[in-house]
Amino acid sequence: MKHLLLGDEAIAQGAIDAGLSGVYAYPGTPSTEITEFIQMHQARRPEGQDPIFCRWAANEKTAMEAALGMSYMGKRALVCMKHVGMNVCMDAFMAGSITGAHGGLVVVAADDPSMHSSQDEQDSRFYAKFALIPCFEPSNQQEAYDMIQEAFALSEAIHYPILMRITTRMAHSRAVVETRENQPKQNTMSLPENVKHFILLPAFAKKNYAELVAAQPEFVRLANESAHNSYVKGSNPKKAIVATGIGYNYLMENYKEEMGCSILKVSQYPMPQGLIDQMVKDGAEEILVIEEGQPVVEELMHGLVPSTIAIKGRLTGDLPRMGELSPDCVRLALGLEALPTREADNLVVSRPPALCVGCGHRDVYASLNEVLAEYKNPRVFGDIGCYTLGALPPYQALHATLEMGASITMAKGAADAGQHPSVGIIGDSTFTHSGMTGLLDCVNSKANVVIIISDNLTTGMTGGQDSAGTGRIEDICMGLGVEKDHVRVVVPLPKNMEEIKQVLREEIDYNGTSVVIARRECLQTLKRHLKAAKKN
Amino acid sequence: MKKDIILAGVGGQGILSIATVVGEAALNEGLYLKQAEVHGMSQRGGDVQSNLRLSSEPIHSDLIPKGGADLIISLEPMEALRYVSYLKPEGWIVTSNAPFLNIPNYPEIEEVYKHLEAIKNHVALDVEGLAKEAGAPSQAANMVLLGAAIPMLGIDHDKMIAGVRRVFARKGEAIVESNVAAVEAGYKNGIKL
């Protein structure tokens, strides 16, 4: 069957067709659609098919650990996240490379070079190398569909997790994908042959780690023989090109037969040393590395070929050091002239994203700004979500925004240093993702902070996914030890402005840890809910 | 056959519904297709674009090179200008002439029109007006643009109309007909090669 699928959707369909038993994920651009596709598939699941667990996890670490649990029980599990989610789950991810996998375990990391929707650029291939496990990097949507299935099979064959690394343009680009017809069958429950493999006491872990290190040559052999890695000798083999993942597409977009370069396509790591040796034997004197993300392969190549061979790429300036590849920069790196075109039009001004008109976050910032104008040198620490846009005009309400959960703990650190007022502002989903432990720290030291939880009852920025703590935010705060009198709830609407301001004033003036929950449903999900209600 | 198309607009305007119809018609023709979309933060009222590539041969890059686009279809006039460096020298712009004003420093609209005029192959339409005249709701404005672009899409008029009918079929006969009428209105006032 042929389908028009996003790269994310091709991965989801491939995982379903591979007999997936559970997907574990926290939403994050550009990875969100993998889990959403599986959820939609489950809602329409044909009768008789085994269910796939697909409820959102509280964060990437809980997701990774649950997936390890499912793998331990012999079933196939998928973990999906954006690149920065890898940082959150890293403890579990690294441990998983030492325990190994029983049921197939595949981790999909969706990197966002050029930071379209992120706070940094990271290349998750580093993490696969760090953990010494194989990494798959498909070059197109069809390969993504095929490779995710192979990843589950390989994970079970070698008893290790597999990392699949994709980037924005793969995740969010549609192409025709041909899918298999056969009925997926899930694994039955079973325990690992050696259950001690999952007990990482130092004595056991040392043995496991030695096994993982000893398996490395086998992983290289697998990469040499992978159907997704290929080497083609050119008519002028002095010039060679290594193209990885979607870098290969930009190469082929521009490549002309008469260039005669030898071409090594890499979609499975570790680097296929056998194919590289052949490229060197064929007389390569200069190798251009075309890779999306950071110069991971370019650096590695220096250790994989004789030092007389020149390695070119992002580090040498032949390709840009930062940001996404484009057909244009690869064209120039190949020595071709740019296509004739017009200059960019300088009349055009930037149009940054903004909070929706009528959004509750707006009322929170409007009231907060008015109250803080009454104090000397207030500091407001923001977090990750739609409300990060409060840093931009018209509100310009935030003094810092780092990563998930940092609003609470940075506000605490600033208060510890003597800052007052020290305000943290965080969304409900981000709060349950990474804010709760920070709030416990605040309570334990009676930190003089006001934490505003702008609760829109959803994970808004990524399109309105379920939020882990909906309906229980007050209970969670009080359970963590925030005093009942200092857990305040307001409804962020213009008509309530005076009341909200009064609550904020009172809590800023209280010398201790306060939480102000500003609760009103996200307009986007509200629209969807009203539409669905009308239909019924 | 090979057509590279940039769809442009402001987050929330619905540029992807144009891509859905073109994609449906292209698949029905057995063409290769790649369509890179923008998801995430920009969808909140920021500038958004989608690269749509159609070809009778396999397509490699998900992105259109600078100077490679045959056509820019834009739901907003300044957004059309944002991508002129991607347009082939002889490429076409088909755009709505209605500015979307959600920024304080939007340039003088007369200046925007002047810059559009400077592009030889361009069509700027009052898409909402044309939709209304055709008896379609203003939400069908993007179908007016699609109709105006048909001669540059590499898929002929009748096949595109059939695509519109298939895409909207599950929404009922009335919606199918009003969208078809919107496409026809755009076609009548659109690109003339």
XYZ file of C-alpha atoms in Angstrom:
729
model
C 0.000 0.000 0.000
C 1.240 3.513 -0.825
C 0.707 6.322 1.679
C 1.735 9.966 1.821
C 3.472 10.111 5.208
C 5.562 12.520 7.251
C 8.896 11.041 8.258
C 7.517 10.885 11.810
C 4.448 9.020 10.562
C 6.548 6.600 8.505
C 8.477 5.731 11.677
C 5.224 5.266 13.601
C 3.715 3.039 10.891
C 6.951 1.059 10.668
C 6.969 0.493 14.424
C 3.332 -0.628 14.345
C 4.094 -3.004 11.474
C 7.056 -4.362 13.454
C 4.760 -5.576 16.242
C 5.237 -2.690 18.670
C 3.756 -3.180 22.157
C 4.320 0.280 23.622
C 5.401 3.804 22.699
C 6.716 6.026 25.477
C 7.221 9.717 24.833
C 6.871 13.292 25.965
C 5.800 15.763 23.230
C 8.552 17.799 21.618
C 9.013 19.325 18.169
C 9.922 17.677 15.781
C 9.154 14.263 17.341
C 5.529 14.666 18.515
C 3.765 13.230 15.451
C 5.294 9.757 15.943
C 3.340 9.129 19.129
C 0.253 11.006 17.889
C 0.108 8.773 14.801
C 0.251 5.645 16.964
C -2.470 7.080 19.242
C -4.705 7.757 16.217
C -4.004 4.276 14.917
C -4.969 2.822 18.295
C -8.233 4.765 18.352
C -9.168 3.021 15.080
C -7.484 -0.295 15.849
C -8.941 -3.201 13.873
C -10.665 -5.793 16.021
C -8.484 -8.667 17.151
C -5.269 -6.640 16.999
C -3.284 -6.436 20.235
C -3.417 -2.975 21.813
C -0.323 -0.773 21.834
C 0.328 1.230 25.003
C 0.523 4.851 23.830
C -0.298 7.263 26.667
C 2.033 10.259 27.014
C 4.684 9.977 29.723
C 5.399 12.687 32.309
C 8.873 13.224 30.858
C 11.526 11.555 28.725
C 13.206 9.837 31.665
C 10.020 8.134 32.852
C 9.400 7.232 29.208
C 12.808 5.624 28.768
C 12.544 3.684 32.024
C 9.070 2.373 31.228
C 10.294 1.283 27.799
C 13.201 -0.547 29.452
C 10.638 -2.299 31.649
C 8.614 -3.370 28.641
C 11.755 -4.552 26.856
C 12.746 -6.490 30.000
C 9.418 -8.343 29.689
C 10.296 -9.333 26.135
C 8.059 -6.915 24.229
C 8.971 -4.298 21.662
C 9.082 -0.723 22.938
C 9.679 2.621 21.245
C 10.836 5.808 22.972
C 10.471 9.131 21.118
C 11.659 12.610 21.962
C 13.238 15.768 20.649
C 16.995 16.108 21.007
C 16.897 17.959 24.330
C 14.704 15.180 25.719
C 17.761 12.955 25.343
C 19.454 15.060 28.024
C 16.524 14.455 30.361
C 16.555 10.671 29.913
C 20.316 10.286 29.703
C 20.721 8.445 33.007
C 18.287 5.759 31.912
C 19.590 5.731 28.335
C 23.184 5.076 29.426
C 22.082 2.424 31.900
C 20.086 0.789 29.107
C 23.225 0.306 27.064
C 24.778 -1.564 30.001
C 21.731 -3.713 30.791
C 21.043 -4.239 27.138
C 17.588 -4.973 25.751
C 15.480 -8.104 25.719
C 12.416 -7.207 23.649
C 13.404 -4.866 20.805
C 14.063 -1.374 22.169
C 14.403 1.575 19.802
C 14.947 5.179 20.849
C 14.059 7.852 18.290
C 15.763 11.211 18.836
C 14.551 14.031 16.581
C 17.215 16.717 16.312
C 16.385 20.299 15.397
C 19.403 21.861 13.670
C 18.832 25.585 13.013
C 16.714 25.624 16.221
C 13.355 26.064 14.491
C 11.633 25.187 17.775
C 14.433 24.622 20.292
C 16.864 26.269 22.673
C 19.991 24.626 21.249
C 21.415 22.488 18.464
C 22.460 19.019 19.510
C 23.495 16.021 17.500
C 22.131 12.860 19.069
C 24.617 10.698 17.170
C 27.076 11.693 19.903
C 24.823 9.912 22.376
C 24.846 6.666 20.411
C 28.631 6.795 20.335
C 28.707 7.734 24.019
C 26.590 4.670 24.844
C 28.477 2.482 22.315
C 25.278 1.321 20.626
C 24.367 1.260 16.914
C 22.727 4.340 15.450
C 20.392 4.422 12.445
C 20.032 7.601 10.410
C 17.591 7.106 7.517
C 17.953 9.359 4.477
C 14.318 9.403 3.395
C 10.812 8.519 4.550
C 10.786 5.076 2.918
C 14.109 4.228 4.515
C 12.742 5.461 7.857
C 9.803 3.056 7.515
C 12.067 0.157 6.574
C 14.854 0.895 9.052
C 12.660 1.199 12.152
C 11.496 -2.363 11.547
C 15.062 -3.545 11.053
C 16.025 -1.675 14.225
C 13.603 -3.738 16.316
C 14.858 -6.980 14.796
C 18.500 -5.972 15.256
C 17.911 -4.851 18.840
C 16.575 -8.313 19.656
C 19.372 -10.059 17.746
C 22.229 -8.198 19.453
C 20.363 -7.590 22.770
C 21.070 -3.856 22.812
C 18.902 -0.761 22.298
C 19.182 1.017 18.934
C 19.142 4.797 18.576
C 17.426 6.173 15.480
C 18.403 9.752 14.826
C 16.335 11.967 12.557
C 16.250 15.720 11.967
C 13.510 18.297 11.354
C 13.398 17.936 7.564
C 12.952 14.194 7.813
C 10.434 14.402 10.646
C 8.242 17.047 9.026
C 8.473 16.272 5.343
C 5.944 14.102 3.526
C 6.688 11.579 0.823
C 5.104 8.457 -0.586
C 5.903 5.406 1.516
C 5.145 1.864 0.467
C 4.051 -0.173 3.494
C 3.882 -3.927 4.061
C 0.548 -5.708 4.078
C 1.128 -8.406 6.688
C -0.539 -8.342 10.096
C 1.795 -7.209 12.864
C 2.246 -9.699 15.683
C 3.476 -8.626 19.083
C 5.995 -10.618 21.117
C 4.614 -12.697 23.978
C 5.958 -11.944 27.452
C 9.277 -13.545 28.369
C 12.181 -12.835 30.688
C 15.767 -12.182 29.607
C 17.954 -15.311 29.511
C 20.211 -13.811 32.138
C 18.098 -11.662 34.452
C 21.231 -10.549 36.321
C 22.076 -8.523 33.236
C 19.549 -5.978 34.468
C 21.063 -5.639 37.955
C 23.692 -2.953 37.620
C 25.647 -3.532 40.807
C 29.274 -2.693 39.998
C 30.312 -6.354 39.929
C 27.658 -7.167 37.313
C 27.915 -3.871 35.453
C 31.649 -4.336 34.886
C 30.974 -7.648 33.176
C 28.192 -6.150 31.080
C 30.339 -3.220 30.067
C 33.158 -5.542 28.975
C 30.612 -7.402 26.817
C 29.432 -4.127 25.275
C 33.004 -3.104 24.483
C 33.721 -6.548 23.039
C 30.644 -6.243 20.796
C 31.979 -3.125 19.039
C 33.734 -4.934 16.153
C 30.477 -6.789 15.505
C 28.599 -3.461 15.313
C 31.157 -2.232 12.759
C 30.697 -5.444 10.748
C 26.936 -4.901 10.781
C 27.475 -1.345 9.499
C 29.781 -2.588 6.712
C 27.108 -5.036 5.590
C 24.056 -2.827 6.130
C 21.858 -2.459 3.060
C 21.549 1.228 4.013
C 25.275 1.924 3.816
C 26.742 1.866 0.341
C 30.001 2.679 -1.363
C 30.291 3.416 -5.075
C 33.698 4.003 -6.623
C 33.783 7.003 -8.955
C 35.681 7.522 -12.213
C 37.843 10.066 -10.355
C 38.256 8.301 -6.982
C 40.799 10.857 -5.707
C 37.745 12.904 -4.789
C 35.456 11.173 -2.362
C 32.304 12.156 -0.507
C 30.826 10.773 2.694
C 27.140 11.695 2.981
C 25.090 10.715 6.008
C 21.330 10.682 6.616
C 19.502 13.372 4.671
C 22.869 14.890 3.726
C 22.802 12.212 1.020
C 19.653 13.798 -0.480
C 21.278 17.212 -0.795
C 24.274 15.544 -2.447
C 22.124 13.686 -4.984
C 20.048 16.821 -5.622
C 23.196 18.477 -6.972
C 25.427 15.617 -8.056
C 26.371 15.203 -11.684
C 27.754 11.945 -13.047
C 30.723 13.720 -14.652
C 32.033 14.750 -11.230
C 33.240 11.165 -10.907
C 33.514 11.213 -7.090
C 33.489 8.046 -5.020
C 30.437 8.199 -2.778
C 29.952 6.575 0.611
C 26.400 6.812 1.931
C 26.104 6.216 5.678
C 22.783 5.515 7.385
C 23.984 3.019 9.995
C 26.698 3.610 12.612
C 29.303 2.962 13.967
C 31.198 4.137 10.897
C 31.599 1.321 8.354
C 35.385 0.989 8.506
C 35.450 -1.676 5.766
C 33.777 0.629 3.245
C 36.036 3.513 4.289
C 39.115 1.305 3.807
C 37.907 0.512 0.290
C 37.474 4.220 -0.462
C 41.052 4.833 0.695
C 42.354 1.856 -1.315
C 40.649 3.256 -4.386
C 42.840 6.338 -4.062
C 40.834 8.920 -2.110
C 42.979 12.005 -1.476
C 40.256 14.388 -0.407
C 37.022 13.534 1.378
C 34.060 15.925 1.708
C 31.772 15.029 4.613
C 28.124 16.088 4.194
C 26.197 15.568 7.433
C 23.155 17.201 9.031
C 23.889 18.564 12.502
C 27.261 18.803 14.178
C 30.529 17.652 12.537
C 30.419 14.218 14.201
C 31.587 12.144 11.244
C 34.006 14.807 10.043
C 35.888 14.595 13.350
C 35.747 10.800 13.402
C 37.145 10.532 9.868
C 40.504 11.866 11.020
C 40.956 8.688 13.018
C 39.590 6.375 10.329
C 41.759 7.307 7.330
C 45.507 8.030 6.905
C 46.441 11.568 7.933
C 47.608 12.360 4.369
C 43.974 12.507 3.258
C 42.297 15.919 3.495
C 38.949 15.905 5.298
C 36.561 18.728 4.392
C 33.242 19.723 5.847
C 31.740 21.954 8.493
C 35.002 22.344 10.437
C 36.944 23.526 7.407
C 34.301 26.020 6.300
C 33.423 24.109 3.132
C 29.972 23.778 4.696
C 28.459 26.100 7.327
C 29.614 25.344 10.887
C 26.082 25.721 12.285
C 22.506 25.157 11.232
C 20.732 22.924 8.788
C 22.169 21.855 5.495
C 20.406 23.116 2.400
C 20.596 22.141 -1.247
C 22.312 25.514 -1.733
C 25.232 25.145 0.678
C 25.886 21.596 -0.504
C 25.858 22.847 -4.096
C 28.593 25.359 -3.279
C 30.614 22.750 -1.353
C 30.590 20.606 -4.497
C 32.150 23.491 -6.403
C 29.021 24.315 -8.408
C 27.772 27.836 -8.981
C 24.607 29.020 -7.268
C 21.452 28.996 -9.404
C 20.498 32.378 -10.900
C 18.000 34.145 -8.677
C 16.845 37.428 -7.150
C 18.194 39.182 -4.108
C 16.077 38.743 -0.970
C 13.518 41.576 -0.709
C 14.608 44.027 2.017
C 11.070 45.370 2.432
C 10.149 42.152 4.208
C 10.187 42.302 8.012
C 10.250 39.384 10.415
C 6.991 38.048 11.752
C 7.744 36.300 15.043
C 5.187 33.908 16.534
C 2.934 35.359 19.245
C 0.538 34.200 21.941
C -2.973 33.709 20.553
C -5.352 36.645 20.994
C -7.424 35.847 24.079
C -4.908 33.342 25.513
C -4.799 33.092 29.316
C -1.009 33.436 29.369
C -1.563 37.014 28.122
C -3.658 37.899 31.161
C -1.035 36.369 33.452
C 1.727 38.522 31.958
C -0.403 41.673 31.847
C -1.205 41.404 35.571
C 2.289 40.273 36.557
C 3.903 43.223 34.766
C 1.602 45.696 36.511
C 2.284 44.233 39.959
C 6.045 43.964 39.483
C 6.186 47.629 38.420
C 5.413 48.357 42.089
C 8.657 46.667 43.224
C 12.309 47.512 42.790
C 14.347 45.181 40.524
C 12.032 42.208 40.244
C 13.356 39.110 38.455
C 11.160 36.668 36.530
C 12.415 33.264 35.457
C 10.508 31.674 32.588
C 10.271 28.184 31.232
C 9.620 26.180 28.060
C 6.225 26.453 26.364
C 3.984 28.928 24.506
C 4.409 31.275 27.475
C 8.118 31.626 26.653
C 6.770 34.108 24.082
C 6.160 36.393 27.089
C 9.825 37.328 26.682
C 8.944 39.184 23.445
C 6.982 42.425 23.027
C 4.432 43.452 24.129
C 5.116 41.857 27.545
C 8.909 41.441 27.734
C 8.185 39.901 31.091
C 10.980 37.306 31.349
C 14.581 37.756 32.422
C 15.704 34.178 31.777
C 14.447 31.034 30.066
C 16.664 27.976 29.885
C 15.199 24.494 29.808
C 12.342 22.425 31.205
C 11.779 23.191 34.892
C 14.489 25.815 35.345
C 11.990 28.584 36.182
C 11.365 27.206 39.661
C 14.913 26.286 40.555
C 16.475 29.416 39.100
C 13.962 31.537 41.005
C 15.004 29.589 44.113
C 18.713 30.095 43.465
C 18.146 33.806 42.893
C 16.120 34.020 46.132
C 18.884 32.109 47.939
C 21.238 34.812 46.694
C 18.994 37.489 48.215
C 16.788 38.473 45.270
C 13.241 39.653 45.994
C 10.801 39.492 44.274
C 11.948 36.253 42.662
C 9.218 34.853 40.433
C 9.130 31.644 38.417
C 6.555 31.072 35.689
C 5.942 27.617 34.318
C 3.198 25.765 32.423
C 1.269 22.838 33.876
C 2.843 20.234 31.603
C 6.362 21.569 32.128
C 5.683 21.607 35.872
C 4.913 17.883 35.979
C 7.729 17.185 33.486
C 10.538 18.737 35.540
C 9.213 21.310 37.998
C 7.950 19.220 40.908
C 11.314 18.254 42.347
C 12.447 21.879 42.172
C 9.347 22.956 44.077
C 10.224 20.409 46.777
C 13.642 22.076 47.052
C 11.876 25.437 47.501
C 9.622 24.049 50.239
C 12.499 22.390 52.089
C 14.430 25.636 52.385
C 11.317 27.851 52.628
C 12.634 29.756 49.627
C 11.103 33.213 49.222
C 9.693 32.691 45.737
C 6.409 32.990 43.907
C 5.882 30.223 41.394
C 3.136 30.923 38.868
C 1.802 27.791 37.236
C 0.043 29.021 34.095
C -2.260 26.027 33.772
C -3.949 25.728 30.372
C -4.853 22.080 31.002
C -2.706 20.818 28.136
C 0.724 20.637 26.539
C 0.027 23.653 24.345
C 3.145 24.478 22.360
C 3.299 21.089 20.679
C -0.351 21.188 19.663
C -2.425 20.223 22.697
C -1.420 16.835 24.048
C -2.632 15.528 27.412
C -0.822 17.038 30.378
C 0.218 14.601 33.126
C -1.102 16.543 36.126
C -4.396 17.941 34.821
C -6.908 18.325 37.662
C -4.332 17.641 40.357
C -1.992 20.637 40.319
C -3.106 21.991 43.741
C -2.884 18.512 45.286
C 0.596 18.022 43.858
C 1.801 21.373 45.228
C 0.315 20.735 48.669
C 1.614 17.165 48.602
C 5.083 18.557 48.041
C 4.599 20.692 51.138
C 3.511 24.112 49.894
C 1.250 25.549 52.630
C -2.449 25.378 51.762
C -2.892 29.141 52.290
C -0.155 29.811 49.766
C -1.509 27.673 46.959
C -3.755 30.242 45.261
C -5.932 29.726 42.208
C -7.010 32.486 39.811
C -8.771 32.546 36.448
C -6.714 34.576 33.962
C -9.336 36.752 32.268
C -9.196 40.542 31.761
C -12.227 40.993 34.062
C -10.307 39.345 36.937
C -7.245 41.571 36.584
C -7.602 43.343 39.952
C -8.098 40.085 41.839
C -5.096 38.433 40.170
C -2.938 41.448 40.952
C -3.987 41.373 44.593
C -3.189 37.659 44.895
C 0.227 38.199 43.302
C 0.967 41.116 45.658
C 0.027 39.093 48.727
C 2.184 36.164 47.716
C 5.169 38.304 46.747
C 4.935 39.913 50.196
C 4.745 36.527 51.918
C 8.211 35.419 53.022
C 8.153 31.816 51.870
C 7.235 29.544 48.976
C 3.981 30.429 47.214
C 2.282 28.930 44.200
C -0.246 30.884 42.139
C -2.125 28.663 39.721
C -3.617 30.651 36.834
C -6.008 28.226 35.212
C -7.892 28.632 31.943
C -8.090 26.174 29.047
C -5.855 26.668 26.012
C -7.873 28.366 23.222
C -6.661 25.856 20.652
C -7.858 22.817 22.599
C -11.039 24.677 23.628
C -11.866 25.224 19.937
C -11.253 21.544 19.273
C -13.388 20.464 22.220
C -16.267 22.758 21.199
C -16.099 21.424 17.629
C -16.156 17.826 18.855
C -19.083 18.613 21.186
C -21.022 20.169 18.281
C -20.441 17.037 16.185
C -21.895 14.754 18.849
C 7.497 17.013 -15.373
C 9.013 18.743 -12.377
C 7.445 21.548 -10.354
C 8.864 23.148 -7.229
C 6.309 25.176 -5.284
C 6.638 27.304 -2.160
C 3.448 27.731 -0.158
C 3.609 30.753 2.131
C 1.473 32.495 4.697
C 1.020 33.243 8.371
C 0.616 30.449 10.928
C -3.061 29.556 11.146
C -4.007 30.732 7.614
C -4.171 27.178 6.336
C -1.498 26.877 3.656
C -1.394 23.132 4.188
C -4.932 22.653 2.858
C -3.620 23.793 -0.555
C -0.821 21.242 -0.256
C -3.330 18.536 0.630
C -5.307 19.065 -2.582
C -2.240 19.322 -4.825
C -0.772 16.259 -3.099
C -3.937 14.254 -3.644
C -4.034 15.147 -7.350
C -0.304 14.448 -7.763
C -0.518 11.021 -6.127
C -3.471 10.182 -8.333
C -1.277 11.035 -11.330
C 1.427 8.700 -10.058
C 3.875 11.579 -9.553
C 6.647 11.628 -6.961
C 6.081 14.172 -4.231
C 7.918 15.679 -1.286
C 6.395 18.230 1.029
C 8.369 19.846 3.842
C 6.161 21.528 6.444
C 6.680 23.812 9.426
C 5.340 22.553 12.748
C 5.864 23.893 16.234
C 6.403 27.412 17.466
C 5.965 29.359 14.186
C 2.426 28.079 13.852
C 1.453 30.670 16.497
C 1.005 33.579 14.086
C 4.562 33.547 12.741
C 5.612 33.287 9.095
C 5.192 29.763 7.780
C 6.045 28.058 4.525
C 5.927 24.650 2.978
C 8.136 23.346 0.182
C 6.108 21.211 -2.210
C 7.978 19.311 -4.907
C 6.298 17.303 -7.665
C 8.117 15.294 -10.297
C 7.789 12.397 -12.684
C 11.301 11.358 -11.514
C 12.385 10.496 -7.942
C 12.994 13.606 -5.776
C 16.044 13.807 -3.503
C 16.040 16.988 -1.415
C 13.056 17.822 0.787
C 13.918 21.494 0.334
C 13.788 23.625 -2.816
C 17.088 25.327 -3.687
C 17.347 29.119 -3.965
C 16.455 30.084 -7.522
C 14.692 26.747 -7.976
C 11.009 27.467 -7.353
C 8.646 27.543 -10.306
C 5.879 29.047 -8.239
C 5.151 30.801 -4.950
C 1.575 30.519 -3.703
C 0.997 32.885 -0.799
C -1.981 33.689 1.368
C -0.389 37.054 2.252
C 1.385 39.593 -0.007
C 4.458 40.381 2.141
C 4.898 36.670 2.839
C 5.054 36.098 -0.936
C 7.987 38.528 -1.106
C 9.787 36.744 1.739
C 10.718 33.909 -0.636
C 11.603 35.744 -3.868
C 15.214 34.568 -3.611
C 13.864 31.046 -4.041
C 11.986 31.910 -7.232
C 13.369 31.085 -10.666
C 13.917 34.267 -12.712
C 10.901 33.339 -14.847
C 8.927 31.853 -11.930
C 5.403 32.939 -10.907
C 3.921 34.422 -7.752
C 0.246 33.853 -7.005
C -0.813 35.700 -3.883
C -3.688 37.103 -1.915
C -3.528 40.895 -1.885
C -4.872 41.159 1.680
C -2.217 42.018 4.272
C -2.285 40.103 7.567
C -1.524 42.734 10.182
C -0.292 41.148 13.388
C 3.016 43.026 13.667
C 3.558 46.721 14.469
C 6.128 47.356 11.698
C 4.295 45.987 8.667
C 5.574 47.951 5.644
C 3.345 50.352 3.673
C 1.010 48.096 1.723
C 1.445 50.246 -1.433
C 5.186 49.511 -1.241
C 4.453 45.793 -0.941
C 2.269 45.961 -4.068
C 4.998 47.890 -5.908
C 7.537 45.188 -5.102
C 5.095 42.551 -6.332
C 4.544 44.543 -9.539
C 8.286 44.418 -10.113
C 8.060 40.637 -10.496
C 7.055 40.049 -14.095
C 5.045 36.893 -13.542
C 2.686 37.605 -10.711
C -1.010 37.475 -9.902
C -2.389 39.269 -6.811
C -6.044 38.625 -6.056
C -8.727 39.607 -3.602
C -9.206 35.941 -2.776
C -11.862 36.402 -0.120
C -13.867 38.669 -2.421
C -13.630 36.169 -5.264
C -14.625 33.336 -2.942
C -17.678 35.298 -1.811
C -18.633 36.185 -5.398
C -18.465 32.494 -6.231
C -20.865 31.802 -3.370
C -18.190 30.164 -1.213
C -17.355 31.000 2.416
C -14.219 33.036 3.135
C -12.493 29.852 4.352
C -12.437 28.779 0.684
C -10.087 31.692 -0.129
C -7.122 29.308 -0.289
C -8.965 27.305 -2.953
C -9.238 30.500 -5.036
C -5.442 30.759 -4.877
C -5.076 27.121 -5.834
C -7.312 27.699 -8.866
C -5.300 30.747 -9.895
C -2.102 28.680 -9.815
C -3.348 25.705 -11.850
C -1.575 26.511 -15.146
C 1.775 26.317 -13.303
C 1.091 23.153 -11.308
C 1.804 20.656 -14.053
C -1.486 18.878 -13.399
C -4.340 19.897 -15.656
C -7.481 21.729 -14.623
C -9.929 18.806 -14.731
C -7.664 16.534 -12.739
C -7.165 19.233 -10.121
C -10.936 19.735 -9.803
C -11.315 15.987 -9.376
C -8.711 16.193 -6.618
C -10.685 18.927 -4.853
C -13.805 16.754 -5.037
C -12.005 13.767 -3.495
C -10.420 15.792 -0.682
C -13.689 17.443 0.380
C -15.986 14.481 -0.370
C -16.447 13.454 3.246
C -17.602 16.967 4.178
C -20.729 16.732 2.032
C -21.939 17.852 -1.384
C -22.474 21.547 -0.483
C -18.887 22.001 0.711
C -17.527 20.155 -2.325
C -19.435 22.435 -4.689
C -18.494 25.682 -2.954
C -14.806 24.717 -2.984
C -14.997 23.756 -6.644
C -16.632 27.111 -7.364
C -13.812 28.854 -5.486
C -11.176 26.999 -7.514
C -12.971 27.902 -10.761
C -13.134 31.579 -9.737
C -9.406 31.569 -9.108
C -8.715 29.753 -12.376
C -10.678 32.400 -14.337
C -8.725 35.256 -12.736
C -5.401 33.490 -12.364
C -2.210 32.741 -14.284
C -2.537 33.029 -18.069
C 0.411 31.419 -19.815
